[in-house]
Amino acid sequence: MKSKGLMKAGLLFLVVGLVVLTGWIGRAQARVLEQDSDETRGALLYDNWYAALGVQPPQGNMPIWERQTTNTRSGAETWRCVSCHGWDYQGKDGAYREGSDRYTGFPGLYPAVAQRTEEEIVALLSGKNDPQHDFSPYIPEADLKALAHFLKTALVNDNEYIDPKTLKVLGGDPANGKSLYESQCARCHGADGSTLTFRFEGRDATLGTLALLDPWRFLHKTRFGTPGTEMVIGYELGWTAQQGRDVLLYAQSLPSGLEPQQSPSLGETVPSQVEQPGGPARNVFTGVLTAFGALFTGLGFALILGVFLIGVLFVIVWMIRGKKQ
């Protein structure tokens, strides 16, 4: 009788362990998916928040837009983050620098956000530091947090890898880009990138056009998609920043309907060598820290799994003993 009681206790222990383990795995997966979703969601909001939210943009110009006089665009476009800070996230210090038809004089976000917490970034987006930079009446708090998470964790300095005169990718692998393009992009854009056309800077464009004239926009959209479309998202496929650049390099060889043009926005500028926040480990010290972080993150799972396995062994032992008796 005592043996049967212990077996029942062991089975109960095993069932509870299994339920706890399943719940832990589910929560861990949910946290990972939520974090990835926040970065993608934030990137879409950065591109065009009112399109991502499916709402009408506010009337008139964004209040801060009136602080500059060089960029004559007006209306809805002035409310987009990218209109001030650029597809390369560097504002007046990047592709939208003085001399560009996109120049505003507004600062970039990279690498400035590295010095701020996500809460501080949300405060900036909510007008706490500058009332004219208040998006809280238009963008829900959860989306402001997603935008802040994207800015904090997912910005990449592609100017280190794009030639400032030719706008070609430096050190890319066109063969790998071709393979990735054919596996994911060609189904919609076609083998030569011309199946889908879209409006770009007042002209009809294909993928090749965009790749040649605005590689930073191409990279942002390759990684995170376009609001309101079902575009494949490289970030969610697990593509690295280099793989995205490989696809760009290959796309620059596709038919574009124009001759390659030099961007007036970068001129002779030498790309800056700036540490990229939120990226992979780039030296032994940060690699060790990353490894320890992964180790401690996995301890909870290891503990639960260990308890579960002990429960299994407990049940097996008592079943064998019960049969012998």
PDB file of C-alpha atoms in Angstrom:
ATOM      1  CA  MET A   1       0.000   0.000   0.000  1.00  0.00           C
ATOM      2  CA  LYS A   2       2.833   2.331   0.897  1.00  0.00           C
ATOM      3  CA  SER A   3       4.474   1.571  -2.456  1.00  0.00           C
ATOM      4  CA  LYS A   4       1.273   2.426  -4.343  1.00  0.00           C
ATOM      5  CA  GLY A   5       0.974   5.685  -2.439  1.00  0.00           C
ATOM      6  CA  LEU A   6       4.502   6.662  -3.350  1.00  0.00           C
ATOM      7  CA  MET A   7       3.859   5.766  -6.991  1.00  0.00           C
ATOM      8  CA  LYS A   8       0.804   7.994  -7.029  1.00  0.00           C
ATOM      9  CA  ALA A   9       2.803  10.826  -5.478  1.00  0.00           C
ATOM     10  CA  GLY A  10       5.517  10.305  -8.058  1.00  0.00           C
ATOM     11  CA  LEU A  11       3.018  10.384 -10.913  1.00  0.00           C
ATOM     12  CA  LEU A  12       1.465  13.541  -9.511  1.00  0.00           C
ATOM     13  CA  PHE A  13       4.936  15.088  -9.207  1.00  0.00           C
ATOM     14  CA  LEU A  14       5.632  14.113 -12.822  1.00  0.00           C
ATOM     15  CA  VAL A  15       2.374  15.638 -14.103  1.00  0.00           C
ATOM     16  CA  VAL A  16       2.930  18.887 -12.202  1.00  0.00           C
ATOM     17  CA  GLY A  17       6.492  19.079 -13.499  1.00  0.00           C
ATOM     18  CA  LEU A  18       5.279  18.551 -17.054  1.00  0.00           C
ATOM     19  CA  VAL A  19       2.654  21.281 -16.717  1.00  0.00           C
ATOM     20  CA  VAL A  20       5.188  23.730 -15.247  1.00  0.00           C
ATOM     21  CA  LEU A  21       7.735  22.902 -17.958  1.00  0.00           C
ATOM     22  CA  THR A  22       5.172  23.374 -20.724  1.00  0.00           C
ATOM     23  CA  GLY A  23       4.041  26.693 -19.265  1.00  0.00           C
ATOM     24  CA  TRP A  24       7.614  27.945 -18.911  1.00  0.00           C
ATOM     25  CA  ILE A  25       8.429  27.059 -22.518  1.00  0.00           C
ATOM     26  CA  GLY A  26       5.228  28.746 -23.695  1.00  0.00           C
ATOM     27  CA  ARG A  27       5.992  31.938 -21.781  1.00  0.00           C
ATOM     28  CA  ALA A  28       9.593  31.963 -23.014  1.00  0.00           C
ATOM     29  CA  GLN A  29       8.443  31.583 -26.613  1.00  0.00           C
ATOM     30  CA  ALA A  30       5.855  34.307 -26.118  1.00  0.00           C
ATOM     31  CA  ARG A  31       8.492  36.696 -24.753  1.00  0.00           C
ATOM     32  CA  VAL A  32      10.767  36.056 -27.729  1.00  0.00           C
ATOM     33  CA  LEU A  33       7.935  36.477 -30.232  1.00  0.00           C
ATOM     34  CA  GLU A  34       6.711  39.615 -28.468  1.00  0.00           C
ATOM     35  CA  GLN A  35      10.180  41.146 -28.513  1.00  0.00           C
ATOM     36  CA  ASP A  36      10.677  40.352 -32.206  1.00  0.00           C
ATOM     37  CA  SER A  37       7.196  41.659 -32.932  1.00  0.00           C
ATOM     38  CA  ASP A  38       7.976  44.904 -31.086  1.00  0.00           C
ATOM     39  CA  GLU A  39      11.097  45.507 -33.173  1.00  0.00           C
ATOM     40  CA  THR A  40       9.277  44.836 -36.444  1.00  0.00           C
ATOM     41  CA  ARG A  41       6.260  46.842 -35.329  1.00  0.00           C
ATOM     42  CA  GLY A  42       8.480  49.715 -34.270  1.00  0.00           C
ATOM     43  CA  ALA A  43      10.287  49.699 -37.618  1.00  0.00           C
ATOM     44  CA  LEU A  44       6.979  49.927 -39.477  1.00  0.00           C
ATOM     45  CA  LEU A  45       5.920  52.823 -37.249  1.00  0.00           C
ATOM     46  CA  TYR A  46       9.228  54.569 -37.948  1.00  0.00           C
ATOM     47  CA  ASP A  47       8.589  54.203 -41.680  1.00  0.00           C
ATOM     48  CA  ASN A  48       4.990  55.444 -41.650  1.00  0.00           C
ATOM     49  CA  TRP A  49       3.142  55.271 -38.352  1.00  0.00           C
ATOM     50  CA  TYR A  50      -0.262  56.355 -39.639  1.00  0.00           C
ATOM     51  CA  ALA A  51      -0.163  53.718 -42.395  1.00  0.00           C
ATOM     52  CA  ALA A  52       0.918  51.088 -39.854  1.00  0.00           C
ATOM     53  CA  LEU A  53      -1.974  52.090 -37.570  1.00  0.00           C
ATOM     54  CA  GLY A  54      -4.451  52.351 -40.440  1.00  0.00           C
ATOM     55  CA  VAL A  55      -5.456  55.928 -39.554  1.00  0.00           C
ATOM     56  CA  GLN A  56      -5.466  59.288 -41.274  1.00  0.00           C
ATOM     57  CA  PRO A  57      -2.449  61.517 -40.652  1.00  0.00           C
ATOM     58  CA  PRO A  58      -2.951  64.780 -38.745  1.00  0.00           C
ATOM     59  CA  GLN A  59      -3.789  67.862 -40.761  1.00  0.00           C
ATOM     60  CA  GLY A  60      -1.076  70.305 -41.755  1.00  0.00           C
ATOM     61  CA  ASN A  61       2.613  70.055 -41.001  1.00  0.00           C
ATOM     62  CA  MET A  62       4.205  68.469 -37.975  1.00  0.00           C
ATOM     63  CA  PRO A  63       4.934  71.449 -35.623  1.00  0.00           C
ATOM     64  CA  ILE A  64       8.695  70.867 -35.544  1.00  0.00           C
ATOM     65  CA  TRP A  65       8.807  70.947 -39.348  1.00  0.00           C
ATOM     66  CA  GLU A  66       8.394  74.714 -39.221  1.00  0.00           C
ATOM     67  CA  ARG A  67      11.812  75.019 -37.569  1.00  0.00           C
ATOM     68  CA  GLN A  68      13.502  74.375 -40.909  1.00  0.00           C
ATOM     69  CA  THR A  69      13.119  76.020 -44.313  1.00  0.00           C
ATOM     70  CA  THR A  70      15.284  73.922 -46.629  1.00  0.00           C
ATOM     71  CA  ASN A  71      12.924  70.992 -47.197  1.00  0.00           C
ATOM     72  CA  THR A  72       9.778  72.192 -48.965  1.00  0.00           C
ATOM     73  CA  ARG A  73       7.726  69.028 -48.521  1.00  0.00           C
ATOM     74  CA  SER A  74       4.512  69.467 -46.584  1.00  0.00           C
ATOM     75  CA  GLY A  75       1.521  67.709 -45.108  1.00  0.00           C
ATOM     76  CA  ALA A  76       1.351  64.052 -44.106  1.00  0.00           C
ATOM     77  CA  GLU A  77       4.963  63.262 -44.990  1.00  0.00           C
ATOM     78  CA  THR A  78       6.247  65.727 -42.389  1.00  0.00           C
ATOM     79  CA  TRP A  79       4.742  63.535 -39.647  1.00  0.00           C
ATOM     80  CA  ARG A  80       6.855  60.482 -40.526  1.00  0.00           C
ATOM     81  CA  CYS A  81       9.943  59.779 -38.390  1.00  0.00           C
ATOM     82  CA  VAL A  82      11.956  58.954 -41.482  1.00  0.00           C
ATOM     83  CA  SER A  83      11.319  62.381 -43.042  1.00  0.00           C
ATOM     84  CA  CYS A  84      13.480  64.017 -40.374  1.00  0.00           C
ATOM     85  CA  HIS A  85      15.848  61.267 -39.299  1.00  0.00           C
ATOM     86  CA  GLY A  86      16.390  59.371 -42.555  1.00  0.00           C
ATOM     87  CA  TRP A  87      16.378  55.772 -43.691  1.00  0.00           C
ATOM     88  CA  ASP A  88      19.914  55.493 -42.349  1.00  0.00           C
ATOM     89  CA  TYR A  89      18.739  56.926 -38.992  1.00  0.00           C
ATOM     90  CA  GLN A  90      21.455  59.609 -39.072  1.00  0.00           C
ATOM     91  CA  GLY A  91      19.526  62.732 -40.061  1.00  0.00           C
ATOM     92  CA  LYS A  92      21.696  65.700 -41.018  1.00  0.00           C
ATOM     93  CA  ASP A  93      24.854  63.608 -40.519  1.00  0.00           C
ATOM     94  CA  GLY A  94      23.881  60.930 -43.016  1.00  0.00           C
ATOM     95  CA  ALA A  95      22.135  60.670 -46.367  1.00  0.00           C
ATOM     96  CA  TYR A  96      19.916  63.671 -45.530  1.00  0.00           C
ATOM     97  CA  ARG A  97      22.879  65.968 -44.932  1.00  0.00           C
ATOM     98  CA  GLU A  98      23.222  69.504 -46.279  1.00  0.00           C
ATOM     99  CA  GLY A  99      23.084  69.525 -50.069  1.00  0.00           C
ATOM    100  CA  SER A 100      20.514  66.753 -50.241  1.00  0.00           C
ATOM    101  CA  ASP A 101      17.003  67.590 -51.391  1.00  0.00           C
ATOM    102  CA  ARG A 102      15.896  65.880 -48.173  1.00  0.00           C
ATOM    103  CA  TYR A 103      18.003  68.058 -45.866  1.00  0.00           C
ATOM    104  CA  THR A 104      16.220  69.483 -42.817  1.00  0.00           C
ATOM    105  CA  GLY A 105      19.036  69.970 -40.334  1.00  0.00           C
ATOM    106  CA  PHE A 106      17.351  67.696 -37.820  1.00  0.00           C
ATOM    107  CA  PRO A 107      19.667  65.345 -35.903  1.00  0.00           C
ATOM    108  CA  GLY A 108      20.036  61.635 -36.377  1.00  0.00           C
ATOM    109  CA  LEU A 109      19.043  58.916 -33.938  1.00  0.00           C
ATOM    110  CA  TYR A 110      22.068  56.709 -34.437  1.00  0.00           C
ATOM    111  CA  PRO A 111      24.044  56.404 -32.208  1.00  0.00           C
ATOM    112  CA  ALA A 112      22.295  58.891 -29.852  1.00  0.00           C
ATOM    113  CA  VAL A 113      19.700  56.337 -28.692  1.00  0.00           C
ATOM    114  CA  ALA A 114      22.482  54.144 -27.311  1.00  0.00           C
ATOM    115  CA  GLN A 115      22.809  56.629 -24.436  1.00  0.00           C
ATOM    116  CA  ARG A 116      19.116  56.473 -23.489  1.00  0.00           C
ATOM    117  CA  THR A 117      16.813  53.877 -21.986  1.00  0.00           C
ATOM    118  CA  GLU A 118      13.653  52.800 -23.769  1.00  0.00           C
ATOM    119  CA  GLU A 119      11.643  54.684 -21.145  1.00  0.00           C
ATOM    120  CA  GLU A 120      13.579  57.858 -21.938  1.00  0.00           C
ATOM    121  CA  ILE A 121      12.961  57.356 -25.654  1.00  0.00           C
ATOM    122  CA  VAL A 122       9.214  56.990 -25.007  1.00  0.00           C
ATOM    123  CA  ALA A 123       9.367  60.238 -23.020  1.00  0.00           C
ATOM    124  CA  LEU A 124      10.971  61.978 -26.017  1.00  0.00           C
ATOM    125  CA  LEU A 125       8.286  60.603 -28.335  1.00  0.00           C
ATOM    126  CA  SER A 126       5.627  61.805 -25.885  1.00  0.00           C
ATOM    127  CA  GLY A 127       6.847  65.400 -25.844  1.00  0.00           C
ATOM    128  CA  LYS A 128       8.211  65.358 -22.300  1.00  0.00           C
ATOM    129  CA  ASN A 129      11.361  67.192 -23.419  1.00  0.00           C
ATOM    130  CA  ASP A 130       9.809  69.103 -26.314  1.00  0.00           C
ATOM    131  CA  PRO A 131       6.005  69.588 -26.417  1.00  0.00           C
ATOM    132  CA  GLN A 132       6.112  69.979 -30.200  1.00  0.00           C
ATOM    133  CA  HIS A 133       7.513  66.448 -30.503  1.00  0.00           C
ATOM    134  CA  ASP A 134       4.482  64.876 -28.826  1.00  0.00           C
ATOM    135  CA  PHE A 135       3.086  61.876 -30.714  1.00  0.00           C
ATOM    136  CA  SER A 136       1.088  60.495 -27.780  1.00  0.00           C
ATOM    137  CA  PRO A 137      -2.250  61.931 -28.997  1.00  0.00           C
ATOM    138  CA  TYR A 138      -1.881  59.920 -32.218  1.00  0.00           C
ATOM    139  CA  ILE A 139       0.113  56.784 -31.380  1.00  0.00           C
ATOM    140  CA  PRO A 140      -1.050  54.421 -28.594  1.00  0.00           C
ATOM    141  CA  GLU A 141       1.309  53.887 -25.676  1.00  0.00           C
ATOM    142  CA  ALA A 142       2.017  50.251 -26.619  1.00  0.00           C
ATOM    143  CA  ASP A 143       3.091  51.357 -30.084  1.00  0.00           C
ATOM    144  CA  LEU A 144       5.267  54.144 -28.685  1.00  0.00           C
ATOM    145  CA  LYS A 145       7.014  51.468 -26.615  1.00  0.00           C
ATOM    146  CA  ALA A 146       7.439  49.285 -29.719  1.00  0.00           C
ATOM    147  CA  LEU A 147       8.925  52.236 -31.599  1.00  0.00           C
ATOM    148  CA  ALA A 148      11.309  52.936 -28.710  1.00  0.00           C
ATOM    149  CA  HIS A 149      12.305  49.264 -28.594  1.00  0.00           C
ATOM    150  CA  PHE A 150      13.127  49.319 -32.304  1.00  0.00           C
ATOM    151  CA  LEU A 151      15.188  52.486 -31.948  1.00  0.00           C
ATOM    152  CA  LYS A 152      17.075  51.082 -28.971  1.00  0.00           C
ATOM    153  CA  THR A 153      17.808  47.594 -30.259  1.00  0.00           C
ATOM    154  CA  ALA A 154      17.585  47.340 -34.041  1.00  0.00           C
ATOM    155  CA  LEU A 155      19.356  50.311 -35.667  1.00  0.00           C
ATOM    156  CA  VAL A 156      22.269  49.464 -37.965  1.00  0.00           C
ATOM    157  CA  ASN A 157      24.932  51.798 -39.372  1.00  0.00           C
ATOM    158  CA  ASP A 158      24.874  50.724 -43.021  1.00  0.00           C
ATOM    159  CA  ASN A 159      26.938  53.746 -44.041  1.00  0.00           C
ATOM    160  CA  GLU A 160      29.988  51.721 -43.040  1.00  0.00           C
ATOM    161  CA  TYR A 161      29.202  49.344 -45.888  1.00  0.00           C
ATOM    162  CA  ILE A 162      27.909  51.601 -48.687  1.00  0.00           C
ATOM    163  CA  ASP A 163      30.279  53.499 -50.962  1.00  0.00           C
ATOM    164  CA  PRO A 164      29.418  57.209 -50.600  1.00  0.00           C
ATOM    165  CA  LYS A 165      29.973  57.945 -54.314  1.00  0.00           C
ATOM    166  CA  THR A 166      28.610  54.891 -56.145  1.00  0.00           C
ATOM    167  CA  LEU A 167      26.135  53.810 -53.421  1.00  0.00           C
ATOM    168  CA  LYS A 168      27.276  50.234 -54.045  1.00  0.00           C
ATOM    169  CA  VAL A 169      27.595  47.774 -51.180  1.00  0.00           C
ATOM    170  CA  LEU A 170      31.168  47.304 -49.926  1.00  0.00           C
ATOM    171  CA  GLY A 171      32.256  43.746 -49.218  1.00  0.00           C
ATOM    172  CA  GLY A 172      28.954  42.135 -50.209  1.00  0.00           C
ATOM    173  CA  ASP A 173      28.402  38.636 -51.596  1.00  0.00           C
ATOM    174  CA  PRO A 174      26.232  38.877 -54.744  1.00  0.00           C
ATOM    175  CA  ALA A 175      25.955  35.097 -55.072  1.00  0.00           C
ATOM    176  CA  ASN A 176      24.504  34.808 -51.575  1.00  0.00           C
ATOM    177  CA  GLY A 177      22.275  37.806 -52.295  1.00  0.00           C
ATOM    178  CA  LYS A 178      20.994  36.124 -55.457  1.00  0.00           C
ATOM    179  CA  SER A 179      20.205  32.931 -53.546  1.00  0.00           C
ATOM    180  CA  LEU A 180      18.314  34.805 -50.822  1.00  0.00           C
ATOM    181  CA  TYR A 181      16.500  36.964 -53.364  1.00  0.00           C
ATOM    182  CA  GLU A 182      15.349  33.979 -55.410  1.00  0.00           C
ATOM    183  CA  SER A 183      14.175  32.089 -52.333  1.00  0.00           C
ATOM    184  CA  GLN A 184      12.133  34.922 -50.785  1.00  0.00           C
ATOM    185  CA  CYS A 185      11.775  38.020 -52.963  1.00  0.00           C
ATOM    186  CA  ALA A 186      11.350  36.757 -56.515  1.00  0.00           C
ATOM    187  CA  ARG A 187       7.935  35.227 -55.847  1.00  0.00           C
ATOM    188  CA  CYS A 188       6.447  38.757 -55.718  1.00  0.00           C
ATOM    189  CA  HIS A 189       9.004  41.015 -57.413  1.00  0.00           C
ATOM    190  CA  GLY A 190       9.872  38.581 -60.196  1.00  0.00           C
ATOM    191  CA  ALA A 191      13.241  37.247 -61.283  1.00  0.00           C
ATOM    192  CA  ASP A 192      14.342  40.662 -62.569  1.00  0.00           C
ATOM    193  CA  GLY A 193      12.636  42.771 -59.884  1.00  0.00           C
ATOM    194  CA  SER A 194      10.188  44.398 -62.282  1.00  0.00           C
ATOM    195  CA  THR A 195       6.960  42.452 -61.626  1.00  0.00           C
ATOM    196  CA  LEU A 196       5.890  44.979 -58.985  1.00  0.00           C
ATOM    197  CA  THR A 197       6.217  48.706 -59.620  1.00  0.00           C
ATOM    198  CA  PHE A 198       5.674  51.477 -57.085  1.00  0.00           C
ATOM    199  CA  ARG A 199       5.967  55.237 -56.781  1.00  0.00           C
ATOM    200  CA  PHE A 200       9.342  56.463 -55.621  1.00  0.00           C
ATOM    201  CA  GLU A 201      10.264  60.160 -55.462  1.00  0.00           C
ATOM    202  CA  GLY A 202       7.650  61.034 -58.061  1.00  0.00           C
ATOM    203  CA  ARG A 203       8.526  58.274 -60.529  1.00  0.00           C
ATOM    204  CA  ASP A 204       7.470  54.717 -61.323  1.00  0.00           C
ATOM    205  CA  ALA A 205      10.170  52.437 -59.949  1.00  0.00           C
ATOM    206  CA  THR A 206      11.142  48.796 -59.712  1.00  0.00           C
ATOM    207  CA  LEU A 207      13.210  47.069 -57.083  1.00  0.00           C
ATOM    208  CA  GLY A 208      16.355  47.752 -59.113  1.00  0.00           C
ATOM    209  CA  THR A 209      15.558  51.476 -59.193  1.00  0.00           C
ATOM    210  CA  LEU A 210      15.196  51.659 -55.426  1.00  0.00           C
ATOM    211  CA  ALA A 211      18.353  49.613 -54.831  1.00  0.00           C
ATOM    212  CA  LEU A 212      20.418  52.000 -56.944  1.00  0.00           C
ATOM    213  CA  LEU A 213      18.997  55.326 -55.826  1.00  0.00           C
ATOM    214  CA  ASP A 214      18.207  54.780 -52.145  1.00  0.00           C
ATOM    215  CA  PRO A 215      20.026  51.749 -50.724  1.00  0.00           C
ATOM    216  CA  TRP A 216      19.178  52.749 -47.129  1.00  0.00           C
ATOM    217  CA  ARG A 217      15.435  52.704 -47.829  1.00  0.00           C
ATOM    218  CA  PHE A 218      15.895  49.357 -49.584  1.00  0.00           C
ATOM    219  CA  LEU A 219      17.668  47.909 -46.536  1.00  0.00           C
ATOM    220  CA  HIS A 220      15.108  49.177 -44.025  1.00  0.00           C
ATOM    221  CA  LYS A 221      12.224  47.716 -46.018  1.00  0.00           C
ATOM    222  CA  THR A 222      14.058  44.456 -46.718  1.00  0.00           C
ATOM    223  CA  ARG A 223      14.586  43.998 -42.994  1.00  0.00           C
ATOM    224  CA  PHE A 224      11.220  45.149 -41.714  1.00  0.00           C
ATOM    225  CA  GLY A 225       8.736  45.352 -44.605  1.00  0.00           C
ATOM    226  CA  THR A 226       6.393  48.124 -45.694  1.00  0.00           C
ATOM    227  CA  PRO A 227       3.324  49.198 -43.659  1.00  0.00           C
ATOM    228  CA  GLY A 228       0.075  47.886 -45.085  1.00  0.00           C
ATOM    229  CA  THR A 229       1.653  45.118 -47.204  1.00  0.00           C
ATOM    230  CA  GLU A 230       2.298  41.398 -46.804  1.00  0.00           C
ATOM    231  CA  MET A 231       5.963  41.807 -47.663  1.00  0.00           C
ATOM    232  CA  VAL A 232       8.416  39.156 -46.485  1.00  0.00           C
ATOM    233  CA  ILE A 233      10.400  40.512 -43.525  1.00  0.00           C
ATOM    234  CA  GLY A 234      14.075  39.638 -43.432  1.00  0.00           C
ATOM    235  CA  TYR A 235      14.335  40.294 -39.696  1.00  0.00           C
ATOM    236  CA  GLU A 236      11.718  37.655 -38.963  1.00  0.00           C
ATOM    237  CA  LEU A 237      13.473  35.212 -41.312  1.00  0.00           C
ATOM    238  CA  GLY A 238      16.575  35.597 -39.172  1.00  0.00           C
ATOM    239  CA  TRP A 239      18.589  37.410 -41.841  1.00  0.00           C
ATOM    240  CA  THR A 240      21.676  39.159 -40.538  1.00  0.00           C
ATOM    241  CA  ALA A 241      22.493  42.743 -41.488  1.00  0.00           C
ATOM    242  CA  GLN A 242      25.137  41.400 -43.885  1.00  0.00           C
ATOM    243  CA  GLN A 243      22.656  39.098 -45.598  1.00  0.00           C
ATOM    244  CA  GLY A 244      20.383  42.095 -46.151  1.00  0.00           C
ATOM    245  CA  ARG A 245      23.293  43.949 -47.733  1.00  0.00           C
ATOM    246  CA  ASP A 246      24.030  40.918 -49.934  1.00  0.00           C
ATOM    247  CA  VAL A 247      20.450  41.057 -51.237  1.00  0.00           C
ATOM    248  CA  LEU A 248      20.856  44.793 -51.855  1.00  0.00           C
ATOM    249  CA  LEU A 249      24.075  44.246 -53.819  1.00  0.00           C
ATOM    250  CA  TYR A 250      22.372  41.670 -56.016  1.00  0.00           C
ATOM    251  CA  ALA A 251      19.305  43.895 -56.476  1.00  0.00           C
ATOM    252  CA  GLN A 252      21.582  46.695 -57.682  1.00  0.00           C
ATOM    253  CA  SER A 253      22.377  44.491 -60.694  1.00  0.00           C
ATOM    254  CA  LEU A 254      18.705  44.137 -61.665  1.00  0.00           C
ATOM    255  CA  PRO A 255      17.146  46.255 -64.448  1.00  0.00           C
ATOM    256  CA  SER A 256      16.323  49.730 -63.145  1.00  0.00           C
ATOM    257  CA  GLY A 257      15.382  51.785 -66.208  1.00  0.00           C
ATOM    258  CA  LEU A 258      18.065  54.344 -65.408  1.00  0.00           C
ATOM    259  CA  GLU A 259      21.770  54.791 -65.193  1.00  0.00           C
ATOM    260  CA  PRO A 260      23.328  54.544 -61.724  1.00  0.00           C
ATOM    261  CA  GLN A 261      23.381  57.992 -60.178  1.00  0.00           C
ATOM    262  CA  GLN A 262      25.553  59.478 -57.472  1.00  0.00           C
ATOM    263  CA  SER A 263      23.574  60.615 -54.495  1.00  0.00           C
ATOM    264  CA  PRO A 264      24.097  64.329 -53.783  1.00  0.00           C
ATOM    265  CA  SER A 265      23.455  63.611 -50.126  1.00  0.00           C
ATOM    266  CA  LEU A 266      26.692  61.849 -49.210  1.00  0.00           C
ATOM    267  CA  GLY A 267      29.273  63.383 -51.532  1.00  0.00           C
ATOM    268  CA  GLU A 268      32.827  62.667 -50.431  1.00  0.00           C
ATOM    269  CA  THR A 269      31.888  61.783 -46.880  1.00  0.00           C
ATOM    270  CA  VAL A 270      33.889  58.990 -45.301  1.00  0.00           C
ATOM    271  CA  PRO A 271      31.634  56.564 -43.424  1.00  0.00           C
ATOM    272  CA  SER A 272      32.090  56.779 -39.674  1.00  0.00           C
ATOM    273  CA  GLN A 273      33.285  53.785 -37.703  1.00  0.00           C
ATOM    274  CA  VAL A 274      30.756  53.837 -34.891  1.00  0.00           C
ATOM    275  CA  GLU A 275      29.910  50.995 -32.566  1.00  0.00           C
ATOM    276  CA  GLN A 276      26.481  49.588 -33.348  1.00  0.00           C
ATOM    277  CA  PRO A 277      24.144  49.321 -30.347  1.00  0.00           C
ATOM    278  CA  GLY A 278      22.141  46.145 -30.033  1.00  0.00           C
ATOM    279  CA  GLY A 279      24.318  44.212 -32.482  1.00  0.00           C
ATOM    280  CA  PRO A 280      26.287  40.994 -32.119  1.00  0.00           C
ATOM    281  CA  ALA A 281      29.396  40.743 -29.967  1.00  0.00           C
ATOM    282  CA  ARG A 282      32.348  42.325 -31.753  1.00  0.00           C
ATOM    283  CA  ASN A 283      35.216  41.405 -29.393  1.00  0.00           C
ATOM    284  CA  VAL A 284      36.218  38.788 -26.814  1.00  0.00           C
ATOM    285  CA  PHE A 285      34.985  40.784 -23.803  1.00  0.00           C
ATOM    286  CA  THR A 286      31.497  41.431 -25.194  1.00  0.00           C
ATOM    287  CA  GLY A 287      31.386  37.851 -26.437  1.00  0.00           C
ATOM    288  CA  VAL A 288      32.026  36.571 -22.903  1.00  0.00           C
ATOM    289  CA  LEU A 289      29.314  38.865 -21.521  1.00  0.00           C
ATOM    290  CA  THR A 290      26.883  37.628 -24.162  1.00  0.00           C
ATOM    291  CA  ALA A 291      27.717  34.020 -23.302  1.00  0.00           C
ATOM    292  CA  PHE A 292      27.132  34.630 -19.573  1.00  0.00           C
ATOM    293  CA  GLY A 293      23.845  36.344 -20.379  1.00  0.00           C
ATOM    294  CA  ALA A 294      22.699  33.349 -22.380  1.00  0.00           C
ATOM    295  CA  LEU A 295      23.846  30.998 -19.587  1.00  0.00           C
ATOM    296  CA  PHE A 296      21.891  32.782 -16.859  1.00  0.00           C
ATOM    297  CA  THR A 297      18.851  33.081 -19.096  1.00  0.00           C
ATOM    298  CA  GLY A 298      18.867  29.324 -19.557  1.00  0.00           C
ATOM    299  CA  LEU A 299      19.265  28.457 -15.855  1.00  0.00           C
ATOM    300  CA  GLY A 300      15.552  28.686 -15.213  1.00  0.00           C
ATOM    301  CA  PHE A 301      14.830  26.241 -17.992  1.00  0.00           C
ATOM    302  CA  ALA A 302      17.622  23.917 -16.831  1.00  0.00           C
ATOM    303  CA  LEU A 303      16.275  23.892 -13.266  1.00  0.00           C
ATOM    304  CA  ILE A 304      12.740  23.036 -14.348  1.00  0.00           C
ATOM    305  CA  LEU A 305      13.980  20.393 -16.759  1.00  0.00           C
ATOM    306  CA  GLY A 306      16.144  18.873 -14.005  1.00  0.00           C
ATOM    307  CA  VAL A 307      13.200  18.651 -11.617  1.00  0.00           C
ATOM    308  CA  PHE A 308      11.101  17.086 -14.365  1.00  0.00           C
ATOM    309  CA  LEU A 309      13.742  14.437 -15.123  1.00  0.00           C
ATOM    310  CA  ILE A 310      14.128  13.619 -11.414  1.00  0.00           C
ATOM    311  CA  GLY A 311      10.371  13.071 -11.298  1.00  0.00           C
ATOM    312  CA  VAL A 312      10.576  10.698 -14.258  1.00  0.00           C
ATOM    313  CA  LEU A 313      13.364   8.694 -12.605  1.00  0.00           C
ATOM    314  CA  PHE A 314      11.419   8.630  -9.343  1.00  0.00           C
ATOM    315  CA  VAL A 315       8.371   7.110 -11.033  1.00  0.00           C
ATOM    316  CA  ILE A 316      10.427   4.551 -12.950  1.00  0.00           C
ATOM    317  CA  VAL A 317      12.231   3.376  -9.806  1.00  0.00           C
ATOM    318  CA  TRP A 318       9.016   2.953  -7.842  1.00  0.00           C
ATOM    319  CA  MET A 319       7.326   1.128 -10.717  1.00  0.00           C
ATOM    320  CA  ILE A 320      10.223  -1.365 -10.815  1.00  0.00           C
ATOM    321  CA  ARG A 321      10.133  -1.819  -7.037  1.00  0.00           C
ATOM    322  CA  GLY A 322       6.385  -2.270  -7.127  1.00  0.00           C
ATOM    323  CA  LYS A 323       6.668  -5.091  -9.650  1.00  0.00           C
ATOM    324  CA  LYS A 324       9.337  -6.865  -7.560  1.00  0.00           C
ATOM    325  CA  GLN A 325       7.108  -6.781  -4.508  1.00  0.00           C
TER     326      GLN A 325
END
